[in-house]
PDB file of C-alpha atoms in Angstrom:
ATOM      1  CA  GLN A  11      10.921  -2.166  18.103  1.00 71.00           C
ATOM      2  CA  SER A  12       8.372  -0.358  21.589  1.00 85.00           C
ATOM      3  CA  ALA A  13       5.747   1.726  20.996  1.00 92.00           C
ATOM      4  CA  LEU A  14       5.617   4.917  22.330  1.00 97.00           C
ATOM      5  CA  THR A  15       4.035   6.559  24.801  1.00 98.00           C
ATOM      6  CA  GLN A  16       0.871   8.104  25.517  1.00 98.00           C
ATOM      7  CA  PRO A  17      -1.817   8.821  28.076  1.00 98.00           C
ATOM      8  CA  ALA A  18      -4.406   6.665  27.695  1.00 97.00           C
ATOM      9  CA  SER A  19      -6.770   9.765  27.879  1.00 98.00           C
ATOM     10  CA  VAL A  20      -6.976  13.344  28.252  1.00 98.00           C
ATOM     11  CA  SER A  21      -9.476  16.272  28.680  1.00 97.00           C
ATOM     12  CA  GLY A  22     -10.360  19.528  28.316  1.00 97.00           C
ATOM     13  CA  SER A  23     -13.140  22.051  28.360  1.00 97.00           C
ATOM     14  CA  PRO A  24     -14.120  24.051  25.771  1.00 97.00           C
ATOM     15  CA  GLY A  25     -11.619  26.673  24.815  1.00 97.00           C
ATOM     16  CA  GLN A  26      -9.126  25.560  27.011  1.00 97.00           C
ATOM     17  CA  SER A  27      -5.901  23.740  25.755  1.00 98.00           C
ATOM     18  CA  ILE A  28      -4.532  20.814  26.199  1.00 98.00           C
ATOM     19  CA  THR A  29      -1.070  19.373  25.065  1.00 98.00           C
ATOM     20  CA  ILE A  30      -0.711  15.233  24.859  1.00 98.00           C
ATOM     21  CA  SER A  31       3.204  13.663  25.048  1.00 98.00           C
ATOM     22  CA  CYS A  32       5.045  11.256  22.796  1.00 98.00           C
ATOM     23  CA  THR A  33       7.538   9.721  24.773  1.00 98.00           C
ATOM     24  CA  GLY A  34       9.976   7.507  23.235  1.00 97.00           C
ATOM     25  CA  THR A  35      13.739   7.053  23.051  1.00 97.00           C
ATOM     26  CA  SER A  36      16.926   8.880  21.281  1.00 96.00           C
ATOM     27  CA  SER A  37      16.274   5.828  18.837  1.00 96.00           C
ATOM     28  CA  ASP A  38      13.375   7.093  17.426  1.00 97.00           C
ATOM     29  CA  VAL A  39      11.692  10.580  19.006  1.00 97.00           C
ATOM     30  CA  GLY A  40      14.868  12.226  19.972  1.00 96.00           C
ATOM     31  CA  GLY A  41      17.172  10.579  17.686  1.00 96.00           C
ATOM     32  CA  TYR A  42      15.262  12.473  14.433  1.00 97.00           C
ATOM     33  CA  ASN A  43      12.784  15.556  13.573  1.00 97.00           C
ATOM     34  CA  TYR A  44      10.123  13.689  12.481  1.00 98.00           C
ATOM     35  CA  VAL A  45       7.608  13.353  14.758  1.00 98.00           C
ATOM     36  CA  SER A  46       4.002  12.599  13.227  1.00 98.00           C
ATOM     37  CA  TRP A  47       0.510  13.067  14.998  1.00 98.00           C
ATOM     38  CA  TYR A  48      -2.886  11.954  13.483  1.00 98.00           C
ATOM     39  CA  GLN A  49      -6.145  12.395  14.741  1.00 98.00           C
ATOM     40  CA  GLN A  50      -8.867   9.367  14.374  1.00 98.00           C
ATOM     41  CA  TYR A  51     -12.762   9.567  14.603  1.00 98.00           C
ATOM     42  CA  PRO A  52     -14.100   6.334  14.943  1.00 96.00           C
ATOM     43  CA  GLY A  53     -15.023   4.471  12.140  1.00 96.00           C
ATOM     44  CA  LYS A  54     -12.736   6.425   9.738  1.00 97.00           C
ATOM     45  CA  ALA A  55      -9.322   6.688   8.229  1.00 98.00           C
ATOM     46  CA  PRO A  56      -6.622   8.931  10.894  1.00 98.00           C
ATOM     47  CA  LYS A  57      -5.564  12.008   9.409  1.00 98.00           C
ATOM     48  CA  LEU A  58      -2.170  13.492   9.519  1.00 98.00           C
ATOM     49  CA  MET A  59      -1.949  17.240  12.094  1.00 98.00           C
ATOM     50  CA  ILE A  60       1.350  17.876  12.197  1.00 98.00           C
ATOM     51  CA  TYR A  61       4.387  16.066  11.204  1.00 98.00           C
ATOM     52  CA  ASP A  62       8.403  16.619  11.146  1.00 98.00           C
ATOM     53  CA  VAL A  63       7.806  17.899  14.914  1.00 98.00           C
ATOM     54  CA  SER A  64       6.198  21.391  14.462  1.00 98.00           C
ATOM     55  CA  ASN A  65       4.518  21.357  10.498  1.00 98.00           C
ATOM     56  CA  ARG A  66       0.622  21.927  10.114  1.00 98.00           C
ATOM     57  CA  PRO A  67       0.663  20.158   6.566  1.00 96.00           C
ATOM     58  CA  SER A  68      -2.646  22.843   4.961  1.00 95.00           C
ATOM     59  CA  GLY A  69      -5.549  22.693   5.939  1.00 95.00           C
ATOM     60  CA  VAL A  70      -5.217  21.539   9.850  1.00 98.00           C
ATOM     61  CA  SER A  71      -6.042  24.549  11.982  1.00 97.00           C
ATOM     62  CA  ASN A  72      -3.540  26.031  13.468  1.00 97.00           C
ATOM     63  CA  ARG A  73      -5.523  25.619  17.336  1.00 98.00           C
ATOM     64  CA  PHE A  74      -2.547  22.732  16.224  1.00 98.00           C
ATOM     65  CA  SER A  75       0.761  22.882  16.865  1.00 98.00           C
ATOM     66  CA  GLY A  76       3.490  19.667  17.545  1.00 98.00           C
ATOM     67  CA  SER A  77       6.980  20.762  19.152  1.00 98.00           C
ATOM     68  CA  LYS A  78       9.232  17.932  20.513  1.00 98.00           C
ATOM     69  CA  SER A  79      12.592  17.994  23.867  1.00 97.00           C
ATOM     70  CA  GLY A  80      14.336  14.970  24.444  1.00 97.00           C
ATOM     71  CA  ASN A  81      12.904  11.812  24.086  1.00 98.00           C
ATOM     72  CA  THR A  82       9.663  13.705  24.349  1.00 98.00           C
ATOM     73  CA  ALA A  83       7.538  15.082  21.993  1.00 98.00           C
ATOM     74  CA  SER A  84       4.173  16.620  22.479  1.00 98.00           C
ATOM     75  CA  LEU A  85       0.584  17.945  20.849  1.00 98.00           C
ATOM     76  CA  THR A  86      -0.921  20.604  21.827  1.00 98.00           C
ATOM     77  CA  ILE A  87      -4.336  21.792  20.727  1.00 98.00           C
ATOM     78  CA  THR A  88      -5.898  25.548  21.856  1.00 98.00           C
ATOM     79  CA  GLY A  89      -9.003  27.021  22.080  1.00 97.00           C
ATOM     80  CA  LEU A  90     -10.543  22.969  22.149  1.00 98.00           C
ATOM     81  CA  GLN A  91     -13.753  22.775  20.676  1.00 98.00           C
ATOM     82  CA  ALA A  92     -16.416  19.697  20.671  1.00 97.00           C
ATOM     83  CA  GLU A  93     -15.293  18.396  16.956  1.00 97.00           C
ATOM     84  CA  ASP A  94     -11.218  18.066  19.015  1.00 98.00           C
ATOM     85  CA  GLU A  95     -13.294  15.503  20.405  1.00 98.00           C
ATOM     86  CA  ALA A  96     -11.543  11.992  19.366  1.00 98.00           C
ATOM     87  CA  ASP A  97      -8.208   9.902  18.740  1.00 98.00           C
ATOM     88  CA  TYR A  98      -4.657  10.833  18.584  1.00 98.00           C
ATOM     89  CA  TYR A  99      -1.456   8.648  17.577  1.00 98.00           C
ATOM     90  CA  CYS A 100       1.917  10.184  16.865  1.00 98.00           C
ATOM     91  CA  SER A 101       4.370   8.651  15.192  1.00 98.00           C
ATOM     92  CA  SER A 102       8.130   8.708  14.850  1.00 98.00           C
ATOM     93  CA  TYR A 103      11.438   7.142  12.489  1.00 97.00           C
ATOM     94  CA  THR A 104      13.587   5.048  13.760  1.00 97.00           C
ATOM     95  CA  SER A 105      16.874   4.493  13.111  1.00 96.00           C
ATOM     96  CA  SER A 106      16.037   1.817  11.761  1.00 94.00           C
ATOM     97  CA  SER A 107      14.341   2.900   9.279  1.00 95.00           C
ATOM     98  CA  THR A 108      10.890   1.895  10.299  1.00 97.00           C
ATOM     99  CA  VAL A 109       7.427   3.991  11.859  1.00 98.00           C
ATOM    100  CA  VAL A 110       6.358   3.814  15.319  1.00 98.00           C
ATOM    101  CA  PHE A 111       3.602   4.341  16.556  1.00 98.00           C
ATOM    102  CA  GLY A 112       2.273   5.012  20.079  1.00 98.00           C
ATOM    103  CA  GLY A 113      -0.343   3.722  21.849  1.00 97.00           C
ATOM    104  CA  GLY A 114      -3.410   6.434  21.221  1.00 98.00           C
ATOM    105  CA  THR A 115      -4.230   8.924  23.593  1.00 98.00           C
ATOM    106  CA  LYS A 116      -8.483   9.598  23.597  1.00 98.00           C
ATOM    107  CA  LEU A 117      -8.918  13.785  23.695  1.00 98.00           C
ATOM    108  CA  THR A 118     -13.151  14.473  25.547  1.00 98.00           C
ATOM    109  CA  VAL A 119     -13.842  17.331  25.302  1.00 97.00           C
ATOM    110  CA  LEU A 120     -16.691  18.451  28.616  1.00 93.00           C
TER     111      LEU A 120
ATOM    112  CA  GLN B 112      -8.865  15.715  -6.075  1.00 94.00           C
ATOM    113  CA  VAL B 113      -5.784  13.278  -4.211  1.00 96.00           C
ATOM    114  CA  GLN B 114      -7.257  10.135  -3.780  1.00 97.00           C
ATOM    115  CA  LEU B 115      -6.170   6.165  -1.810  1.00 98.00           C
ATOM    116  CA  VAL B 116      -8.849   3.378  -3.084  1.00 98.00           C
ATOM    117  CA  VAL B 117      -7.453  -0.234  -0.720  1.00 98.00           C
ATOM    118  CA  SER B 118      -9.344  -3.075  -1.518  1.00 97.00           C
ATOM    119  CA  GLY B 119      -8.810  -7.301  -1.020  1.00 97.00           C
ATOM    120  CA  GLY B 120      -9.513  -7.939   2.985  1.00 97.00           C
ATOM    121  CA  GLY B 121     -11.966  -9.993   3.445  1.00 97.00           C
ATOM    122  CA  VAL B 122     -12.267 -13.658   5.749  1.00 98.00           C
ATOM    123  CA  VAL B 123      -9.233 -16.304   5.161  1.00 98.00           C
ATOM    124  CA  GLN B 124      -8.221 -18.958   7.000  1.00 98.00           C
ATOM    125  CA  PRO B 125      -4.466 -18.735   9.460  1.00 98.00           C
ATOM    126  CA  GLY B 126      -1.898 -20.255   6.976  1.00 98.00           C
ATOM    127  CA  ARG B 127      -3.906 -19.249   3.531  1.00 98.00           C
ATOM    128  CA  SER B 128      -2.669 -15.660   1.512  1.00 98.00           C
ATOM    129  CA  LEU B 129      -4.375 -12.034   0.650  1.00 98.00           C
ATOM    130  CA  ARG B 130      -3.306  -9.973  -1.557  1.00 98.00           C
ATOM    131  CA  LEU B 131      -4.515  -5.821  -1.122  1.00 98.00           C
ATOM    132  CA  SER B 132      -4.679  -3.095  -3.136  1.00 98.00           C
ATOM    133  CA  CYS B 133      -4.445   0.228  -3.147  1.00 98.00           C
ATOM    134  CA  ALA B 134      -5.198   2.345  -6.221  1.00 98.00           C
ATOM    135  CA  ALA B 135      -3.961   5.890  -6.165  1.00 98.00           C
ATOM    136  CA  SER B 136      -5.310   9.275  -8.018  1.00 97.00           C
ATOM    137  CA  GLY B 137      -4.738  12.672  -8.389  1.00 97.00           C
ATOM    138  CA  PHE B 138      -1.095  12.814  -7.868  1.00 97.00           C
ATOM    139  CA  THR B 139       1.994  11.598  -9.195  1.00 97.00           C
ATOM    140  CA  PHE B 140       1.896   8.154  -8.056  1.00 97.00           C
ATOM    141  CA  SER B 141       5.640   7.566  -9.345  1.00 97.00           C
ATOM    142  CA  THR B 142       6.607  10.199  -7.537  1.00 97.00           C
ATOM    143  CA  TYR B 143       6.083   8.869  -3.696  1.00 97.00           C
ATOM    144  CA  GLY B 144       6.990   6.402  -1.703  1.00 97.00           C
ATOM    145  CA  MET B 145       4.017   4.813   0.309  1.00 98.00           C
ATOM    146  CA  HIS B 146       3.108   2.772   3.617  1.00 98.00           C
ATOM    147  CA  TRP B 147       0.397  -0.099   4.848  1.00 98.00           C
ATOM    148  CA  VAL B 148      -0.326   1.205   8.775  1.00 98.00           C
ATOM    149  CA  ARG B 149      -3.303  -1.734  10.398  1.00 98.00           C
ATOM    150  CA  GLN B 150      -5.205  -0.939  13.008  1.00 98.00           C
ATOM    151  CA  ALA B 151      -6.752  -4.157  14.753  1.00 98.00           C
ATOM    152  CA  PRO B 152     -10.238  -3.793  16.651  1.00 97.00           C
ATOM    153  CA  GLY B 153     -10.333  -1.519  18.917  1.00 96.00           C
ATOM    154  CA  LYS B 154      -6.612  -1.105  18.707  1.00 97.00           C
ATOM    155  CA  GLY B 155      -4.477   1.646  17.863  1.00 97.00           C
ATOM    156  CA  LEU B 156      -2.441   1.647  14.838  1.00 98.00           C
ATOM    157  CA  GLU B 157       0.605  -0.528  13.444  1.00 98.00           C
ATOM    158  CA  TRP B 158       3.207   0.180  10.827  1.00 98.00           C
ATOM    159  CA  VAL B 159       3.275  -2.443   8.239  1.00 98.00           C
ATOM    160  CA  ALA B 160       5.739  -1.744   5.979  1.00 98.00           C
ATOM    161  CA  VAL B 161       7.137   0.994   3.576  1.00 97.00           C
ATOM    162  CA  ILE B 162       8.444   1.417  -0.501  1.00 98.00           C
ATOM    163  CA  TRP B 163      10.189   4.155  -1.569  1.00 97.00           C
ATOM    164  CA  PHE B 164       9.020   6.212  -5.016  1.00 96.00           C
ATOM    165  CA  ASP B 165      10.868   4.038  -7.817  1.00 95.00           C
ATOM    166  CA  GLY B 166      10.810   0.446  -5.375  1.00 94.00           C
ATOM    167  CA  THR B 167      13.800   0.187  -4.806  1.00 95.00           C
ATOM    168  CA  ASN B 168      13.813   0.106  -0.628  1.00 96.00           C
ATOM    169  CA  LYS B 169      11.033  -1.408   1.340  1.00 98.00           C
ATOM    170  CA  TYR B 170      10.783  -1.885   4.491  1.00 97.00           C
ATOM    171  CA  TYR B 171       8.938  -4.360   7.080  1.00 98.00           C
ATOM    172  CA  ALA B 172       7.654  -3.847  11.201  1.00 97.00           C
ATOM    173  CA  ASP B 173       9.172  -7.244  12.672  1.00 96.00           C
ATOM    174  CA  SER B 174       5.522  -8.900  13.110  1.00 97.00           C
ATOM    175  CA  VAL B 175       5.005  -9.469   9.453  1.00 98.00           C
ATOM    176  CA  LYS B 176       8.968  -9.423   8.184  1.00 98.00           C
ATOM    177  CA  GLY B 177       9.711 -13.148   5.896  1.00 97.00           C
ATOM    178  CA  ARG B 178       5.695 -12.511   5.616  1.00 98.00           C
ATOM    179  CA  PHE B 179       4.505 -10.179   3.921  1.00 98.00           C
ATOM    180  CA  THR B 180       5.674  -8.506   0.839  1.00 98.00           C
ATOM    181  CA  ILE B 181       5.335  -4.895  -0.453  1.00 98.00           C
ATOM    182  CA  SER B 182       5.104  -3.601  -4.086  1.00 98.00           C
ATOM    183  CA  ARG B 183       4.040  -1.186  -6.040  1.00 98.00           C
ATOM    184  CA  ASP B 184       3.397  -0.725 -10.093  1.00 98.00           C
ATOM    185  CA  ASN B 185       3.992   2.674 -11.235  1.00 98.00           C
ATOM    186  CA  SER B 186       3.188   2.127 -14.477  1.00 97.00           C
ATOM    187  CA  LYS B 187      -0.942   1.004 -12.923  1.00 98.00           C
ATOM    188  CA  ASN B 188      -1.179   3.849  -9.459  1.00 98.00           C
ATOM    189  CA  THR B 189      -1.169   0.846  -8.125  1.00 98.00           C
ATOM    190  CA  LEU B 190      -0.017  -0.167  -4.348  1.00 98.00           C
ATOM    191  CA  TYR B 191       0.450  -4.390  -2.953  1.00 98.00           C
ATOM    192  CA  LEU B 192       0.217  -6.063   0.222  1.00 98.00           C
ATOM    193  CA  GLU B 193       0.949  -9.666  -0.247  1.00 98.00           C
ATOM    194  CA  MET B 194       0.351 -11.377   2.530  1.00 98.00           C
ATOM    195  CA  ASN B 195       1.648 -15.005   3.607  1.00 98.00           C
ATOM    196  CA  SER B 196       1.188 -17.756   5.852  1.00 98.00           C
ATOM    197  CA  LEU B 197      -1.823 -14.988   7.853  1.00 98.00           C
ATOM    198  CA  ARG B 198      -2.103 -15.096  11.194  1.00 98.00           C
ATOM    199  CA  VAL B 199      -5.463 -15.061  13.887  1.00 98.00           C
ATOM    200  CA  GLU B 200      -3.176 -11.502  15.063  1.00 98.00           C
ATOM    201  CA  ASP B 201      -2.564  -9.886  11.524  1.00 98.00           C
ATOM    202  CA  THR B 202      -6.843  -9.449  12.016  1.00 98.00           C
ATOM    203  CA  ALA B 203      -7.038  -5.801  11.160  1.00 98.00           C
ATOM    204  CA  VAL B 204      -7.761  -2.921   9.013  1.00 98.00           C
ATOM    205  CA  TYR B 205      -5.046  -2.519   6.384  1.00 98.00           C
ATOM    206  CA  TYR B 206      -4.798   1.212   5.278  1.00 98.00           C
ATOM    207  CA  CYS B 207      -2.434   2.870   2.771  1.00 98.00           C
ATOM    208  CA  GLY B 208      -1.016   6.349   3.323  1.00 98.00           C
ATOM    209  CA  ARG B 209       0.779   8.157   0.793  1.00 98.00           C
ATOM    210  CA  ALA B 210       3.911   9.300   2.418  1.00 97.00           C
ATOM    211  CA  VAL B 211       5.065  13.499   2.712  1.00 96.00           C
ATOM    212  CA  GLN B 212       7.857  14.134   0.310  1.00 93.00           C
ATOM    213  CA  GLN B 213      10.983  14.226   2.543  1.00 92.00           C
ATOM    214  CA  SER B 214       9.896  13.001   5.505  1.00 94.00           C
ATOM    215  CA  TRP B 215       7.811  10.276   7.427  1.00 96.00           C
ATOM    216  CA  GLY B 216       4.562  11.610   8.391  1.00 95.00           C
ATOM    217  CA  PHE B 217       1.039  10.347   5.921  1.00 95.00           C
ATOM    218  CA  ASP B 218      -0.601  12.217   4.403  1.00 96.00           C
ATOM    219  CA  PRO B 219      -3.505  11.099   2.826  1.00 97.00           C
ATOM    220  CA  TRP B 220      -5.216   7.415   3.603  1.00 97.00           C
ATOM    221  CA  GLY B 221      -6.693   5.446   2.072  1.00 97.00           C
ATOM    222  CA  GLN B 222     -10.001   4.276   3.480  1.00 95.00           C
ATOM    223  CA  GLY B 223      -9.103   1.187   5.060  1.00 95.00           C
ATOM    224  CA  THR B 224      -9.936  -2.779   4.356  1.00 98.00           C
ATOM    225  CA  LEU B 225     -11.092  -5.309   6.642  1.00 98.00           C
ATOM    226  CA  VAL B 226      -8.855  -8.607   6.406  1.00 98.00           C
ATOM    227  CA  THR B 227     -10.852 -10.290   9.299  1.00 98.00           C
ATOM    228  CA  VAL B 228      -7.497 -14.021  10.167  1.00 98.00           C
ATOM    229  CA  SER B 229     -10.331 -16.787  11.406  1.00 97.00           C
ATOM    230  CA  SER B 230     -11.107 -20.644  11.668  1.00 94.00           C
TER     231      SER B 230
END
């Protein structure tokens, strides 16, 4: 199972919006609505930010939103804040009843 | 509050075995699927395995299939990962994660434990 494709890095200024893409295939992202997004700070465990493409867990800011079109899912962060600077990973359920992650995207807040 | 505490990491020689534990508290452990995910130093996340809430189904990443075994003891609220025939490339921080109900996300995650495979 190949990893999902994410940009290595994205950046934005405070207050701006950014979008991180996550591209897979019809056997994972495109075939199921089980895409999740995680935020990870250095040396810390990941935190779930979005599940089932667009659902936010309780306590996650509504500045974070998810969507999907075909084989590509996206995470959008609006009103960028300094605290959003972190690594972001997408994941998807696959047709083999496994999970595949993206390679990760480093978000820099300028 | 919901908590997952991972233990059992350490330094081990190639070819040897190690067992990780993930102790759960603050929720009804026996009603949730559980996952293991690892992260090699400086690298991204890699999914390792999942076990159904009742242990009836287990799935593994190709990279660990046949060498790693996921299991659970619902009477002890504990998840395990038995790792055999360890390789240098298994070196990573290992996290456990609770499955989101009827979904394939993980929330929350344990703090992770470092496994170093080196001679």
